[in-house]
PDB file of C-alpha atoms in Angstrom:
ATOM      1  CA  MET A   1      -0.036  -0.435   0.335  1.00  0.00           C
ATOM      2  CA  HIS A   2       1.291   3.494  -0.841  1.00  0.00           C
ATOM      3  CA  ARG A   3       3.076   5.186   2.426  1.00  0.00           C
ATOM      4  CA  ARG A   4       0.949   8.077   2.092  1.00  0.00           C
ATOM      5  CA  THR A   5      -2.166   6.114   2.695  1.00  0.00           C
ATOM      6  CA  VAL A   6      -0.599   4.059   5.292  1.00  0.00           C
ATOM      7  CA  LEU A   7       0.227   7.164   7.352  1.00  0.00           C
ATOM      8  CA  ALA A   8      -3.091   8.404   6.194  1.00  0.00           C
ATOM      9  CA  LEU A   9      -5.457   5.690   8.218  1.00  0.00           C
ATOM     10  CA  LEU A  10      -3.193   5.800  11.064  1.00  0.00           C
ATOM     11  CA  CYS A  11      -4.586   9.588  11.824  1.00  0.00           C
ATOM     12  CA  ALA A  12      -8.067   7.753  12.251  1.00  0.00           C
ATOM     13  CA  LEU A  13      -6.091   6.386  15.319  1.00  0.00           C
ATOM     14  CA  SER A  14      -3.435   8.878  16.267  1.00  0.00           C
ATOM     15  CA  LEU A  15      -3.131  12.693  15.176  1.00  0.00           C
ATOM     16  CA  THR A  16       0.567  12.555  16.531  1.00  0.00           C
ATOM     17  CA  ALA A  17       1.360   9.788  13.678  1.00  0.00           C
ATOM     18  CA  CYS A  18       0.727  12.345  11.239  1.00  0.00           C
ATOM     19  CA  ASN A  19       1.693  15.965  12.370  1.00  0.00           C
ATOM     20  CA  GLY A  20       5.909  16.932  11.033  1.00  0.00           C
ATOM     21  CA  TYR A  21       5.326  14.613   7.536  1.00  0.00           C
ATOM     22  CA  PHE A  22       2.233  17.250   6.234  1.00  0.00           C
ATOM     23  CA  GLY A  23       4.141  20.033   7.444  1.00  0.00           C
ATOM     24  CA  SER A  24       2.037  20.885  10.259  1.00  0.00           C
ATOM     25  CA  GLY A  25       3.800  23.402  12.579  1.00  0.00           C
ATOM     26  CA  GLY A  26       7.961  23.847  13.079  1.00  0.00           C
ATOM     27  CA  ASP A  27       8.857  22.984   9.408  1.00  0.00           C
ATOM     28  CA  GLY A  28       9.782  25.837   8.027  1.00  0.00           C
ATOM     29  CA  ASP A  29       6.449  26.458   6.402  1.00  0.00           C
ATOM     30  CA  GLY A  30       5.655  29.328   8.244  1.00  0.00           C
ATOM     31  CA  GLY A  31       2.880  27.241  10.134  1.00  0.00           C
ATOM     32  CA  GLY A  32       4.404  27.031  13.581  1.00  0.00           C
ATOM     33  CA  GLY A  33       5.459  29.958  16.205  1.00  0.00           C
ATOM     34  CA  ASP A  34       8.198  32.170  16.734  1.00  0.00           C
ATOM     35  CA  GLY A  35      10.114  28.850  18.190  1.00  0.00           C
ATOM     36  CA  GLY A  36      12.850  30.901  19.156  1.00  0.00           C
ATOM     37  CA  SER A  37      13.225  33.161  16.707  1.00  0.00           C
ATOM     38  CA  ASN A  38      15.531  36.244  17.777  1.00  0.00           C
ATOM     39  CA  SER A  39      14.227  39.803  19.630  1.00  0.00           C
ATOM     40  CA  ASP A  40      15.006  42.756  17.765  1.00  0.00           C
ATOM     41  CA  ALA A  41      17.241  45.186  19.381  1.00  0.00           C
ATOM     42  CA  GLN A  42      16.485  48.079  17.340  1.00  0.00           C
ATOM     43  CA  GLY A  43      15.262  51.226  18.946  1.00  0.00           C
ATOM     44  CA  ILE A  44      15.368  54.326  20.740  1.00  0.00           C
ATOM     45  CA  TRP A  45      16.427  53.256  24.345  1.00  0.00           C
ATOM     46  CA  THR A  46      16.622  55.328  27.524  1.00  0.00           C
ATOM     47  CA  GLY A  47      17.122  54.269  31.179  1.00  0.00           C
ATOM     48  CA  ASN A  48      20.156  54.630  33.578  1.00  0.00           C
ATOM     49  CA  LEU A  49      23.294  52.954  34.336  1.00  0.00           C
ATOM     50  CA  THR A  50      22.996  50.156  37.383  1.00  0.00           C
ATOM     51  CA  SER A  51      26.857  50.297  38.073  1.00  0.00           C
ATOM     52  CA  ASP A  52      26.495  54.364  38.546  1.00  0.00           C
ATOM     53  CA  THR A  53      24.336  57.204  39.090  1.00  0.00           C
ATOM     54  CA  LEU A  54      23.987  58.411  35.600  1.00  0.00           C
ATOM     55  CA  SER A  55      21.181  58.068  32.775  1.00  0.00           C
ATOM     56  CA  LEU A  56      21.755  56.564  29.858  1.00  0.00           C
ATOM     57  CA  SER A  57      20.398  57.108  26.532  1.00  0.00           C
ATOM     58  CA  MET A  58      20.659  54.932  23.415  1.00  0.00           C
ATOM     59  CA  LEU A  59      19.910  53.957  19.860  1.00  0.00           C
ATOM     60  CA  VAL A  60      20.058  50.583  18.105  1.00  0.00           C
ATOM     61  CA  THR A  61      19.973  50.944  14.039  1.00  0.00           C
ATOM     62  CA  PRO A  62      18.373  48.338  12.019  1.00  0.00           C
ATOM     63  CA  SER A  63      21.625  46.987  11.224  1.00  0.00           C
ATOM     64  CA  ASN A  64      22.208  46.515  14.614  1.00  0.00           C
ATOM     65  CA  GLU A  65      24.366  49.692  15.414  1.00  0.00           C
ATOM     66  CA  LEU A  66      24.666  50.585  18.937  1.00  0.00           C
ATOM     67  CA  TRP A  67      25.196  54.398  20.556  1.00  0.00           C
ATOM     68  CA  ALA A  68      24.892  54.571  24.015  1.00  0.00           C
ATOM     69  CA  MET A  69      25.474  58.066  25.857  1.00  0.00           C
ATOM     70  CA  SER A  70      25.836  58.595  30.035  1.00  0.00           C
ATOM     71  CA  TRP A  71      25.008  61.579  31.217  1.00  0.00           C
ATOM     72  CA  SER A  72      23.767  63.573  34.071  1.00  0.00           C
ATOM     73  CA  GLU A  73      21.457  66.548  33.425  1.00  0.00           C
ATOM     74  CA  GLY A  74      21.447  67.046  37.678  1.00  0.00           C
ATOM     75  CA  PHE A  75      25.165  67.340  37.210  1.00  0.00           C
ATOM     76  CA  SER A  76      25.296  68.788  34.444  1.00  0.00           C
ATOM     77  CA  GLN A  77      27.778  66.352  32.881  1.00  0.00           C
ATOM     78  CA  VAL A  78      28.319  64.238  29.795  1.00  0.00           C
ATOM     79  CA  ARG A  79      30.526  60.896  31.080  1.00  0.00           C
ATOM     80  CA  ARG A  80      31.054  58.489  28.353  1.00  0.00           C
ATOM     81  CA  MET A  81      30.052  56.933  24.325  1.00  0.00           C
ATOM     82  CA  THR A  82      29.903  53.830  23.268  1.00  0.00           C
ATOM     83  CA  ARG A  83      29.710  53.483  19.646  1.00  0.00           C
ATOM     84  CA  GLY A  84      29.981  49.359  18.726  1.00  0.00           C
ATOM     85  CA  THR A  85      28.164  46.428  16.174  1.00  0.00           C
ATOM     86  CA  GLY A  86      26.411  43.382  17.324  1.00  0.00           C
ATOM     87  CA  SER A  87      24.169  40.642  16.607  1.00  0.00           C
ATOM     88  CA  LEU A  88      21.192  38.903  18.337  1.00  0.00           C
ATOM     89  CA  ASN A  89      20.623  34.979  18.809  1.00  0.00           C
ATOM     90  CA  GLY A  90      17.154  34.531  20.899  1.00  0.00           C
ATOM     91  CA  LYS A  91      16.904  37.628  23.426  1.00  0.00           C
ATOM     92  CA  ALA A  92      21.174  37.383  23.581  1.00  0.00           C
ATOM     93  CA  PHE A  93      22.790  40.378  22.263  1.00  0.00           C
ATOM     94  CA  THR A  94      26.684  40.132  21.517  1.00  0.00           C
ATOM     95  CA  GLY A  95      28.812  43.117  20.403  1.00  0.00           C
ATOM     96  CA  THR A  96      31.971  44.768  20.587  1.00  0.00           C
ATOM     97  CA  GLY A  97      32.696  48.449  19.986  1.00  0.00           C
ATOM     98  CA  LYS A  98      35.012  51.487  21.323  1.00  0.00           C
ATOM     99  CA  THR A  99      34.298  53.682  24.203  1.00  0.00           C
ATOM    100  CA  PHE A 100      35.317  57.421  24.444  1.00  0.00           C
ATOM    101  CA  GLY A 101      35.369  59.901  27.749  1.00  0.00           C
ATOM    102  CA  THR A 102      35.025  63.428  28.043  1.00  0.00           C
ATOM    103  CA  GLY A 103      37.955  65.841  27.121  1.00  0.00           C
ATOM    104  CA  ASP A 104      41.545  64.326  26.096  1.00  0.00           C
ATOM    105  CA  THR A 105      40.300  60.453  27.392  1.00  0.00           C
ATOM    106  CA  THR A 106      41.975  57.170  25.391  1.00  0.00           C
ATOM    107  CA  VAL A 107      39.588  55.198  23.375  1.00  0.00           C
ATOM    108  CA  GLU A 108      38.959  51.824  25.133  1.00  0.00           C
ATOM    109  CA  THR A 109      37.427  48.623  23.625  1.00  0.00           C
ATOM    110  CA  ALA A 110      34.116  47.737  24.699  1.00  0.00           C
ATOM    111  CA  ASN A 111      32.485  43.985  24.799  1.00  0.00           C
ATOM    112  CA  LEU A 112      29.051  44.472  24.210  1.00  0.00           C
ATOM    113  CA  THR A 113      26.504  42.265  26.390  1.00  0.00           C
ATOM    114  CA  GLY A 114      22.904  42.812  26.548  1.00  0.00           C
ATOM    115  CA  THR A 115      19.397  40.709  26.952  1.00  0.00           C
ATOM    116  CA  VAL A 116      16.821  42.444  25.212  1.00  0.00           C
ATOM    117  CA  THR A 117      12.685  41.681  25.026  1.00  0.00           C
ATOM    118  CA  SER A 118      11.660  43.400  21.457  1.00  0.00           C
ATOM    119  CA  ALA A 119       9.861  46.919  21.793  1.00  0.00           C
ATOM    120  CA  ALA A 120      10.296  46.365  25.629  1.00  0.00           C
ATOM    121  CA  SER A 121      13.512  46.361  27.553  1.00  0.00           C
ATOM    122  CA  PHE A 122      17.388  46.352  26.851  1.00  0.00           C
ATOM    123  CA  ASP A 123      19.496  45.624  30.017  1.00  0.00           C
ATOM    124  CA  GLY A 124      23.435  44.506  29.481  1.00  0.00           C
ATOM    125  CA  ASN A 125      27.025  45.867  30.147  1.00  0.00           C
ATOM    126  CA  LEU A 126      28.724  48.232  27.722  1.00  0.00           C
ATOM    127  CA  GLY A 127      32.114  47.063  28.797  1.00  0.00           C
ATOM    128  CA  GLN A 128      34.436  48.007  31.314  1.00  0.00           C
ATOM    129  CA  ASN A 129      31.473  46.154  33.797  1.00  0.00           C
ATOM    130  CA  VAL A 130      29.591  49.229  33.085  1.00  0.00           C
ATOM    131  CA  THR A 131      26.275  47.849  32.906  1.00  0.00           C
ATOM    132  CA  PHE A 132      22.834  49.426  32.162  1.00  0.00           C
ATOM    133  CA  SER A 133      19.239  48.687  31.831  1.00  0.00           C
ATOM    134  CA  SER A 134      16.536  50.498  29.554  1.00  0.00           C
ATOM    135  CA  SER A 135      13.008  50.760  28.151  1.00  0.00           C
ATOM    136  CA  PHE A 136      12.116  50.926  24.818  1.00  0.00           C
ATOM    137  CA  SER A 137      11.109  54.088  23.751  1.00  0.00           C
ATOM    138  CA  SER A 138       7.821  54.372  20.937  1.00  0.00           C
ATOM    139  CA  GLN A 139       8.981  57.729  19.727  1.00  0.00           C
ATOM    140  CA  TYR A 140      11.732  55.440  17.631  1.00  0.00           C
ATOM    141  CA  ASN A 141       8.708  54.755  15.660  1.00  0.00           C
ATOM    142  CA  ASP A 142       7.408  58.604  15.003  1.00  0.00           C
ATOM    143  CA  ALA A 143       7.547  60.018  11.958  1.00  0.00           C
ATOM    144  CA  PHE A 144      10.588  62.063  11.509  1.00  0.00           C
ATOM    145  CA  ASP A 145      10.534  65.541  11.152  1.00  0.00           C
ATOM    146  CA  LEU A 146      13.936  68.112  10.206  1.00  0.00           C
ATOM    147  CA  ALA A 147      11.987  70.874  10.982  1.00  0.00           C
ATOM    148  CA  ASN A 148      11.769  69.665  14.747  1.00  0.00           C
ATOM    149  CA  TYR A 149      15.469  69.914  15.727  1.00  0.00           C
ATOM    150  CA  ALA A 150      15.236  73.966  14.448  1.00  0.00           C
ATOM    151  CA  GLY A 151      16.101  76.380  17.121  1.00  0.00           C
ATOM    152  CA  THR A 152      18.068  77.175  19.799  1.00  0.00           C
ATOM    153  CA  TRP A 153      19.696  74.105  22.158  1.00  0.00           C
ATOM    154  CA  THR A 154      21.664  74.432  25.461  1.00  0.00           C
ATOM    155  CA  GLY A 155      23.538  71.777  27.224  1.00  0.00           C
ATOM    156  CA  ARG A 156      26.862  69.738  27.943  1.00  0.00           C
ATOM    157  CA  ASP A 157      28.740  68.431  25.348  1.00  0.00           C
ATOM    158  CA  SER A 158      32.148  66.206  26.126  1.00  0.00           C
ATOM    159  CA  ILE A 159      35.140  68.417  25.861  1.00  0.00           C
ATOM    160  CA  SER A 160      33.370  71.368  26.484  1.00  0.00           C
ATOM    161  CA  SER A 161      34.387  73.212  30.279  1.00  0.00           C
ATOM    162  CA  SER A 162      31.182  75.046  30.193  1.00  0.00           C
ATOM    163  CA  SER A 163      27.372  74.816  28.689  1.00  0.00           C
ATOM    164  CA  VAL A 164      27.566  74.618  24.781  1.00  0.00           C
ATOM    165  CA  THR A 165      24.819  75.989  22.289  1.00  0.00           C
ATOM    166  CA  PHE A 166      23.324  74.743  19.412  1.00  0.00           C
ATOM    167  CA  THR A 167      22.063  76.727  16.858  1.00  0.00           C
ATOM    168  CA  ILE A 168      20.180  74.470  13.875  1.00  0.00           C
ATOM    169  CA  GLN A 169      18.480  75.406  10.964  1.00  0.00           C
ATOM    170  CA  SER A 170      15.137  74.370   9.914  1.00  0.00           C
ATOM    171  CA  ASN A 171      17.334  72.329   6.528  1.00  0.00           C
ATOM    172  CA  GLY A 172      19.418  70.770   8.929  1.00  0.00           C
ATOM    173  CA  ASP A 173      22.933  73.188   8.835  1.00  0.00           C
ATOM    174  CA  PHE A 174      23.720  73.480  12.757  1.00  0.00           C
ATOM    175  CA  SER A 175      26.428  75.367  14.116  1.00  0.00           C
ATOM    176  CA  ALA A 176      27.543  75.656  17.864  1.00  0.00           C
ATOM    177  CA  ASN A 177      30.871  76.645  20.370  1.00  0.00           C
ATOM    178  CA  SER A 178      32.657  75.178  22.764  1.00  0.00           C
ATOM    179  CA  GLN A 179      34.955  76.295  25.317  1.00  0.00           C
ATOM    180  CA  VAL A 180      37.956  73.969  25.879  1.00  0.00           C
ATOM    181  CA  SER A 181      39.392  74.489  29.474  1.00  0.00           C
ATOM    182  CA  GLY A 182      42.860  76.968  28.752  1.00  0.00           C
ATOM    183  CA  ARG A 183      42.309  77.279  25.249  1.00  0.00           C
ATOM    184  CA  PRO A 184      41.635  81.358  23.936  1.00  0.00           C
ATOM    185  CA  ASP A 185      38.829  81.181  22.311  1.00  0.00           C
ATOM    186  CA  THR A 186      35.810  78.673  21.880  1.00  0.00           C
ATOM    187  CA  CYS A 187      36.022  75.587  19.809  1.00  0.00           C
ATOM    188  CA  SER A 188      33.556  76.228  16.828  1.00  0.00           C
ATOM    189  CA  ILE A 189      31.316  73.120  15.425  1.00  0.00           C
ATOM    190  CA  ASN A 190      29.432  73.122  11.786  1.00  0.00           C
ATOM    191  CA  GLY A 191      27.847  70.341  10.406  1.00  0.00           C
ATOM    192  CA  LYS A 192      24.182  68.936   9.410  1.00  0.00           C
ATOM    193  CA  LEU A 193      21.519  66.759  10.188  1.00  0.00           C
ATOM    194  CA  ALA A 194      19.820  64.564   7.889  1.00  0.00           C
ATOM    195  CA  LYS A 195      17.008  62.015   8.081  1.00  0.00           C
ATOM    196  CA  ALA A 196      18.265  58.671   8.331  1.00  0.00           C
ATOM    197  CA  SER A 197      17.956  56.064   5.201  1.00  0.00           C
ATOM    198  CA  SER A 198      16.424  53.818   7.976  1.00  0.00           C
ATOM    199  CA  GLY A 199      13.342  55.954   8.173  1.00  0.00           C
ATOM    200  CA  LYS A 200      13.009  56.087  11.656  1.00  0.00           C
ATOM    201  CA  ASN A 201      12.661  58.430  13.920  1.00  0.00           C
ATOM    202  CA  TYR A 202      16.260  59.895  14.153  1.00  0.00           C
ATOM    203  CA  ALA A 203      18.976  61.573  11.993  1.00  0.00           C
ATOM    204  CA  THR A 204      22.058  61.063  11.080  1.00  0.00           C
ATOM    205  CA  THR A 205      24.537  64.069  11.286  1.00  0.00           C
ATOM    206  CA  THR A 206      27.922  65.168   9.733  1.00  0.00           C
ATOM    207  CA  PHE A 207      30.339  67.971  10.800  1.00  0.00           C
ATOM    208  CA  SER A 208      33.735  69.316  11.395  1.00  0.00           C
ATOM    209  CA  PHE A 209      35.778  71.164  14.328  1.00  0.00           C
ATOM    210  CA  GLY A 210      37.596  74.210  13.950  1.00  0.00           C
ATOM    211  CA  SER A 211      41.330  75.374  14.443  1.00  0.00           C
ATOM    212  CA  ALA A 212      43.877  73.809  16.682  1.00  0.00           C
ATOM    213  CA  THR A 213      44.422  76.888  18.645  1.00  0.00           C
ATOM    214  CA  ASN A 214      40.671  76.585  20.400  1.00  0.00           C
ATOM    215  CA  CYS A 215      40.041  72.904  19.951  1.00  0.00           C
ATOM    216  CA  LEU A 216      41.509  69.414  21.757  1.00  0.00           C
ATOM    217  CA  SER A 217      44.551  67.565  19.031  1.00  0.00           C
ATOM    218  CA  GLN A 218      42.253  65.324  18.464  1.00  0.00           C
ATOM    219  CA  HIS A 219      39.529  66.900  17.428  1.00  0.00           C
ATOM    220  CA  ALA A 220      41.403  69.756  15.105  1.00  0.00           C
ATOM    221  CA  GLY A 221      40.150  70.439  11.310  1.00  0.00           C
ATOM    222  CA  ALA A 222      38.835  66.416  12.011  1.00  0.00           C
ATOM    223  CA  SER A 223      35.454  65.529  10.191  1.00  0.00           C
ATOM    224  CA  MET A 224      32.921  63.239  12.168  1.00  0.00           C
ATOM    225  CA  GLN A 225      29.692  61.181  11.567  1.00  0.00           C
ATOM    226  CA  GLY A 226      26.826  60.076  13.709  1.00  0.00           C
ATOM    227  CA  VAL A 227      23.528  60.135  14.967  1.00  0.00           C
ATOM    228  CA  ALA A 228      21.007  62.333  16.606  1.00  0.00           C
ATOM    229  CA  MET A 229      17.907  61.827  18.391  1.00  0.00           C
ATOM    230  CA  ARG A 230      15.301  65.017  19.686  1.00  0.00           C
ATOM    231  CA  LEU A 231      13.058  63.453  22.106  1.00  0.00           C
ATOM    232  CA  THR A 232       9.930  64.872  24.088  1.00  0.00           C
ATOM    233  CA  GLU A 233       9.471  64.349  28.255  1.00  0.00           C
ATOM    234  CA  LYS A 234       6.396  64.575  30.039  1.00  0.00           C
ATOM    235  CA  ASP A 235       6.774  68.575  31.589  1.00  0.00           C
ATOM    236  CA  LYS A 236      10.525  69.631  30.156  1.00  0.00           C
ATOM    237  CA  GLN A 237      11.654  71.100  27.092  1.00  0.00           C
ATOM    238  CA  PRO A 238      12.752  68.893  24.174  1.00  0.00           C
ATOM    239  CA  LEU A 239      15.776  66.932  24.891  1.00  0.00           C
ATOM    240  CA  LEU A 240      18.649  66.471  22.037  1.00  0.00           C
ATOM    241  CA  LEU A 241      21.447  64.255  21.897  1.00  0.00           C
ATOM    242  CA  ILE A 242      24.207  64.172  19.505  1.00  0.00           C
ATOM    243  CA  MET A 243      26.958  61.017  19.024  1.00  0.00           C
ATOM    244  CA  ALA A 244      29.869  61.105  16.604  1.00  0.00           C
ATOM    245  CA  THR A 245      33.061  59.745  16.134  1.00  0.00           C
ATOM    246  CA  ASN A 246      35.472  60.285  13.547  1.00  0.00           C
ATOM    247  CA  SER A 247      36.333  57.314  10.225  1.00  0.00           C
ATOM    248  CA  GLY A 248      38.761  55.374  12.308  1.00  0.00           C
ATOM    249  CA  GLN A 249      36.809  55.913  15.388  1.00  0.00           C
ATOM    250  CA  SER A 250      40.132  57.017  17.082  1.00  0.00           C
ATOM    251  CA  ALA A 251      38.114  59.881  18.751  1.00  0.00           C
ATOM    252  CA  GLY A 252      34.713  60.555  19.919  1.00  0.00           C
ATOM    253  CA  TRP A 253      32.051  63.649  20.274  1.00  0.00           C
ATOM    254  CA  PHE A 254      28.837  63.680  22.207  1.00  0.00           C
ATOM    255  CA  ALA A 255      26.730  65.965  23.971  1.00  0.00           C
ATOM    256  CA  TYR A 256      22.918  66.877  25.262  1.00  0.00           C
ATOM    257  CA  ALA A 257      21.044  70.072  24.997  1.00  0.00           C
ATOM    258  CA  ARG A 258      17.552  71.344  25.809  1.00  0.00           C
ATOM    259  CA  LYS A 259      15.658  73.413  23.203  1.00  0.00           C
ATOM    260  CA  GLN A 260      15.452  77.362  24.515  1.00  0.00           C
TER     261      GLN A 260
END
């Protein structure tokens, strides 16, 4: 008797005998559940360092490029930035990158690890035992509007000894002046924001620094590329976050600012 006929007869006695052979769930035909599929790490994530008292703001792009910044508005400071790339195995995120500190600081290698629940939570380690806990921000899926970035913003950056002010035009062009300790004048920064190719609610940025007279040596005359996010928070002015590195990732720059 034909094999399929035999199995069909067995179905009358035991439904289990037919499962799998006729493609019933879990055989790659799309009929099963998620069965251990990977979480999705992309998003804007906000939270804090569990190894410190600092706030954490983080962006993970659709290609799993990670940008993270720790900072404290209460203490008017930014502490460190991490840029890296990772991958997911189930909920486990692993990757490598580099961490940049404030001022003229040596760049360190970062081994990235974490546990991700899609569009919910991302907790982990940014290297050097810098642990964090964060939640997904639904603003990641909002429509991007470059005009929302236009205006004057004031905050702190990774090289200034005082506050830094950004002036952003409606077309994304921006300028900033940062006062480096011991320099005769401000370090000028000029660049542009643009809509990210992913279409998600963050911007890409490119900019360059001014002369060696007023900027740190690793920044003077250098060009950088990175990301920018504009976030809204209840009972506060909009928040601007910018993170960038040079092409070789030997130097970085990062800042937060509030809309004025």
